[in-house]
Amino acid sequence: MHTLDIMVMIVYFLALIFVGFIGARKAKTSEDYIVAGRNLGFTMYLSCLAAVILGGASTIGTTKLGYQYGISGVWLVSMLGIGIISLGLFLVKKIYHLKILTISELLELRFNAQTRFISAAVTALYAIMVTVTQVIGMGTILNVLVGWDLTLSMLVGGGIVLFYTLLGGMWSVTMTDIVQFVIMTIGIFLVMLPLSISKAGGWANLQQILPASYFDFTGIGWSEILSYFLLFCLGMVIAQDVWQRIFTAKNLKIARTGTIGAGVYSFLYALAVSIIGMCAFVVLPGLSNPQNAFAQMAVTILPVGLLGLVLASVVSALMSTASGTLLASSTLIVNDIIKRFSKKPMSETRFLLTSRITTLVIGLIVIICSIWIQDVLVALDVAYAVLSGSVFLPIILGLFWKRATAKAAFYSIIISAIVIIAGLAIEGLTSTNPILYGLASSLISIVLISYLDPAKNSSETEERMEKVYEASEQKRNAL
């Protein structure tokens, strides 16, 4: 890389650290630290939500799939978009006015404290693994473009995210995400995409050179598309980092329209990055590691100065997701485990201190895991498999099926998580079968136990749900 490009990156990193200090001054209460005071307008909200959705797997992983399969590489990120739009259409109205902080809080309102605890543990594991994918992505980009050792690259990228998230929580994350959203939009849509197509000889040349399967939206295979649906669409509907962003919106209208808007943006992003991967296949045939396709393409086609900008745009996408999921995991552990089961009431000061310490510990664990795993898509598959397979049905059935019991939800999460982990251990981390086993065991256990429960929970559950939605209506009317 040219010195100018490196300087662009250094300035960008310093700017993020500076924003972290500004965010720290705004984070005075637990709600400031966790949900930015629930005060984001539409533009800020959409930008932040889109930024947290589209990270390392979205950029590096989709470019890799575009390189290997063509336009059908869009399905990975498109399933994220479908999940987000579904969340906006069907669930946002149900959850927004509850004024909760986490998914696990909802499960306690609907079921009991034990269900909250186990779901918090599983969801925190998901958030940690997603953070790992982003740190791996940062390491890959810096390793290829700057030439640093991969381990050092992960330490630098992960360390910067950890630092500014640690300082200001959601306010730091929000402020950096707005900058990151703008930079990654410019870098991908206005710089990388048109220059990639131009370098490949134009769209007509792509059609002549690439195999016909590269222009087939199902070329990646229906089994893979189903896998992405199970992993990413279902997982996105119940992702803590996404729910946490929903709770930052100033009102329900912003939460709903902004969520749908972020889903639409995801489709456009998926298409752009897949095409960049297709161009890379023409410009850089025979790459030994397709995971480096985006970075190698950037080095090949971009002039001095623009390379630094595009590098910043990719790192932006990675950092925004990493900071969001890092904060989500610490929120779950502090709010739903430490605070919920603490014998002494937790003051605002103690809560903030505990949150920062927990964020630090998780951040260090994430960096260590990133150095150990070193594969973006494998880490992402593990994260979404555990989340989608074990938590999705208890949440959905809890919201829409009154007969579901607390005991059923609790054991459903435990049983399905065990099934998924065992399946991954037996069939391999890249197998999609374990998530099907997990969903099946989750559905069977929650339905069977609900009907076999001596109390049958018919009146108890209906009463609990009525209280949940009465509280929601009261808060909605008060606004």
Tab-separated table of C-alpha atoms in Angstrom, residues 120-289:
chain	number	residue	atom	x	y	z
A	120	ALA	CA	-29.294	-14.996	27.723
A	121	ALA	CA	-26.445	-17.510	27.823
A	122	VAL	CA	-27.241	-18.896	24.365
A	123	THR	CA	-27.831	-15.480	22.784
A	124	ALA	CA	-24.655	-14.074	24.327
A	125	LEU	CA	-22.729	-16.959	22.743
A	126	TYR	CA	-24.222	-16.035	19.360
A	127	ALA	CA	-23.268	-12.370	19.779
A	128	ILE	CA	-19.714	-13.296	20.778
A	129	MET	CA	-19.290	-15.543	17.730
A	130	VAL	CA	-20.594	-12.850	15.361
A	131	THR	CA	-18.076	-10.447	16.883
A	132	VAL	CA	-15.399	-13.063	16.191
A	133	THR	CA	-16.334	-13.067	12.480
A	134	GLN	CA	-15.850	-9.318	12.279
A	135	VAL	CA	-12.435	-9.405	13.946
A	136	ILE	CA	-11.376	-12.184	11.563
A	137	GLY	CA	-12.572	-10.036	8.677
A	138	MET	CA	-10.607	-7.030	9.901
A	139	GLY	CA	-7.526	-9.198	10.244
A	140	THR	CA	-7.927	-10.566	6.700
A	141	ILE	CA	-8.267	-7.101	5.161
A	142	LEU	CA	-5.334	-5.566	7.050
A	143	ASN	CA	-3.197	-8.650	6.395
A	144	VAL	CA	-3.703	-8.510	2.630
A	145	LEU	CA	-3.638	-4.762	2.093
A	146	VAL	CA	-1.242	-3.472	4.722
A	147	GLY	CA	0.878	-6.611	4.895
A	148	TRP	CA	0.744	-7.002	8.662
A	149	ASP	CA	0.822	-10.431	10.236
A	150	LEU	CA	-2.727	-11.848	10.485
A	151	THR	CA	-2.567	-12.124	14.272
A	152	LEU	CA	-1.299	-8.554	14.612
A	153	SER	CA	-4.029	-7.349	12.241
A	154	MET	CA	-6.728	-8.946	14.398
A	155	LEU	CA	-5.225	-7.448	17.542
A	156	VAL	CA	-5.206	-3.944	16.035
A	157	GLY	CA	-8.713	-4.079	14.519
A	158	GLY	CA	-10.313	-5.815	17.478
A	159	GLY	CA	-8.485	-3.605	19.941
A	160	ILE	CA	-9.807	-0.374	18.406
A	161	VAL	CA	-13.402	-1.643	18.421
A	162	LEU	CA	-13.036	-2.800	22.013
A	163	PHE	CA	-11.631	0.569	23.052
A	164	TYR	CA	-14.355	2.858	21.727
A	165	THR	CA	-17.179	0.461	22.679
A	166	LEU	CA	-15.759	0.179	26.174
A	167	LEU	CA	-15.765	3.953	26.583
A	168	GLY	CA	-19.195	5.048	25.383
A	169	GLY	CA	-21.347	1.965	24.827
A	170	MET	CA	-24.247	2.483	22.424
A	171	TRP	CA	-23.599	6.209	22.075
A	172	SER	CA	-20.071	5.540	20.811
A	173	VAL	CA	-21.377	2.718	18.631
A	174	THR	CA	-24.130	4.946	17.211
A	175	MET	CA	-21.863	7.878	16.429
A	176	THR	CA	-19.226	5.707	14.776
A	177	ASP	CA	-21.867	3.735	12.876
A	178	ILE	CA	-23.180	6.860	11.153
A	179	VAL	CA	-19.682	7.631	9.871
A	180	GLN	CA	-19.144	3.986	8.970
A	181	PHE	CA	-22.452	3.732	7.087
A	182	VAL	CA	-21.603	6.746	4.922
A	183	ILE	CA	-18.072	5.541	4.231
A	184	MET	CA	-19.059	1.957	3.385
A	185	THR	CA	-21.895	3.162	1.117
A	186	ILE	CA	-19.540	5.423	-0.822
A	187	GLY	CA	-16.763	2.840	-0.876
A	188	ILE	CA	-18.906	-0.050	-2.136
A	189	PHE	CA	-21.505	1.590	-4.414
A	190	LEU	CA	-19.679	4.625	-5.783
A	191	VAL	CA	-16.082	3.407	-5.912
A	192	MET	CA	-15.552	-0.352	-5.756
A	193	LEU	CA	-18.548	-1.537	-7.820
A	194	PRO	CA	-18.138	0.719	-10.902
A	195	LEU	CA	-14.346	0.343	-10.974
A	196	SER	CA	-14.607	-3.456	-10.642
A	197	ILE	CA	-17.028	-3.695	-13.574
A	198	SER	CA	-14.806	-1.395	-15.613
A	199	LYS	CA	-11.661	-3.421	-14.835
A	200	ALA	CA	-13.470	-6.626	-15.854
A	201	GLY	CA	-14.259	-5.094	-19.265
A	202	GLY	CA	-17.857	-4.120	-18.606
A	203	TRP	CA	-20.999	-6.121	-17.988
A	204	ALA	CA	-21.101	-7.448	-21.558
A	205	ASN	CA	-17.602	-8.872	-21.158
A	206	LEU	CA	-18.606	-10.532	-17.897
A	207	GLN	CA	-21.491	-12.247	-19.690
A	208	GLN	CA	-19.119	-13.544	-22.367
A	209	ILE	CA	-16.366	-14.803	-20.058
A	210	LEU	CA	-18.190	-16.136	-16.997
A	211	PRO	CA	-20.064	-19.472	-17.037
A	212	ALA	CA	-23.821	-19.253	-17.497
A	213	SER	CA	-24.298	-20.521	-13.933
A	214	TYR	CA	-22.758	-17.267	-12.670
A	215	PHE	CA	-25.893	-15.412	-13.813
A	216	ASP	CA	-28.329	-17.906	-12.303
A	217	PHE	CA	-29.775	-16.686	-8.979
A	218	THR	CA	-30.110	-20.314	-7.872
A	219	GLY	CA	-26.673	-21.363	-9.068
A	220	ILE	CA	-25.388	-21.755	-5.529
A	221	GLY	CA	-27.922	-24.566	-5.015
A	222	TRP	CA	-31.252	-24.802	-3.223
A	223	SER	CA	-29.715	-26.624	-0.280
A	224	GLU	CA	-27.360	-23.707	0.320
A	225	ILE	CA	-30.197	-21.193	-0.042
A	226	LEU	CA	-32.223	-23.145	2.525
A	227	SER	CA	-29.184	-23.184	4.781
A	228	TYR	CA	-28.906	-19.387	4.604
A	229	PHE	CA	-32.617	-19.050	5.348
A	230	LEU	CA	-32.345	-21.222	8.450
A	231	LEU	CA	-29.148	-19.583	9.650
A	232	PHE	CA	-29.490	-15.923	8.763
A	233	CYS	CA	-33.150	-15.124	8.139
A	234	LEU	CA	-34.380	-16.827	11.307
A	235	GLY	CA	-31.344	-15.701	13.268
A	236	MET	CA	-31.774	-12.059	12.286
A	237	VAL	CA	-35.373	-12.023	13.557
A	238	ILE	CA	-34.168	-12.808	17.084
A	239	ALA	CA	-30.668	-11.282	17.095
A	240	GLN	CA	-29.948	-9.330	20.289
A	241	ASP	CA	-27.732	-6.786	18.520
A	242	VAL	CA	-30.631	-6.005	16.145
A	243	TRP	CA	-33.270	-5.860	18.899
A	244	GLN	CA	-30.981	-3.590	20.896
A	245	ARG	CA	-30.862	-1.179	17.965
A	246	ILE	CA	-34.662	-1.260	17.678
A	247	PHE	CA	-34.906	-0.054	21.264
A	248	THR	CA	-32.756	2.993	20.376
A	249	ALA	CA	-35.468	4.420	18.064
A	250	LYS	CA	-37.285	7.530	19.257
A	251	ASN	CA	-40.747	6.133	18.424
A	252	LEU	CA	-42.502	3.108	16.944
A	253	LYS	CA	-42.833	4.598	13.449
A	254	ILE	CA	-39.092	5.161	13.212
A	255	ALA	CA	-38.398	1.686	14.567
A	256	ARG	CA	-40.656	0.052	11.995
A	257	THR	CA	-39.880	2.042	8.847
A	258	GLY	CA	-36.166	2.215	9.644
A	259	THR	CA	-36.001	-1.547	10.129
A	260	ILE	CA	-37.700	-2.224	6.789
A	261	GLY	CA	-35.449	0.361	5.115
A	262	ALA	CA	-32.335	-1.341	6.475
A	263	GLY	CA	-33.594	-4.636	5.026
A	264	VAL	CA	-34.024	-3.096	1.573
A	265	TYR	CA	-30.513	-1.617	1.796
A	266	SER	CA	-29.214	-5.113	2.561
A	267	PHE	CA	-30.559	-6.426	-0.767
A	268	LEU	CA	-28.764	-3.679	-2.689
A	269	TYR	CA	-25.553	-4.306	-0.756
A	270	ALA	CA	-25.748	-8.042	-1.457
A	271	LEU	CA	-26.120	-7.461	-5.201
A	272	ALA	CA	-23.241	-4.971	-5.365
A	273	VAL	CA	-20.769	-7.120	-3.436
A	274	SER	CA	-21.689	-10.296	-5.376
A	275	ILE	CA	-20.968	-8.501	-8.645
A	276	ILE	CA	-17.615	-7.351	-7.250
A	277	GLY	CA	-16.838	-11.034	-6.569
A	278	MET	CA	-17.788	-11.938	-10.146
A	279	CYS	CA	-15.493	-9.230	-11.471
A	280	ALA	CA	-12.704	-10.531	-9.250
A	281	PHE	CA	-13.101	-13.982	-10.845
A	282	VAL	CA	-12.369	-12.401	-14.242
A	283	VAL	CA	-9.610	-10.049	-13.128
A	284	LEU	CA	-7.940	-12.426	-10.619
A	285	PRO	CA	-8.600	-16.020	-11.750
A	286	GLY	CA	-7.257	-18.886	-9.674
A	287	LEU	CA	-7.016	-17.222	-6.263
A	288	SER	CA	-5.712	-19.751	-3.734
A	289	ASN	CA	-7.966	-18.279	-1.033
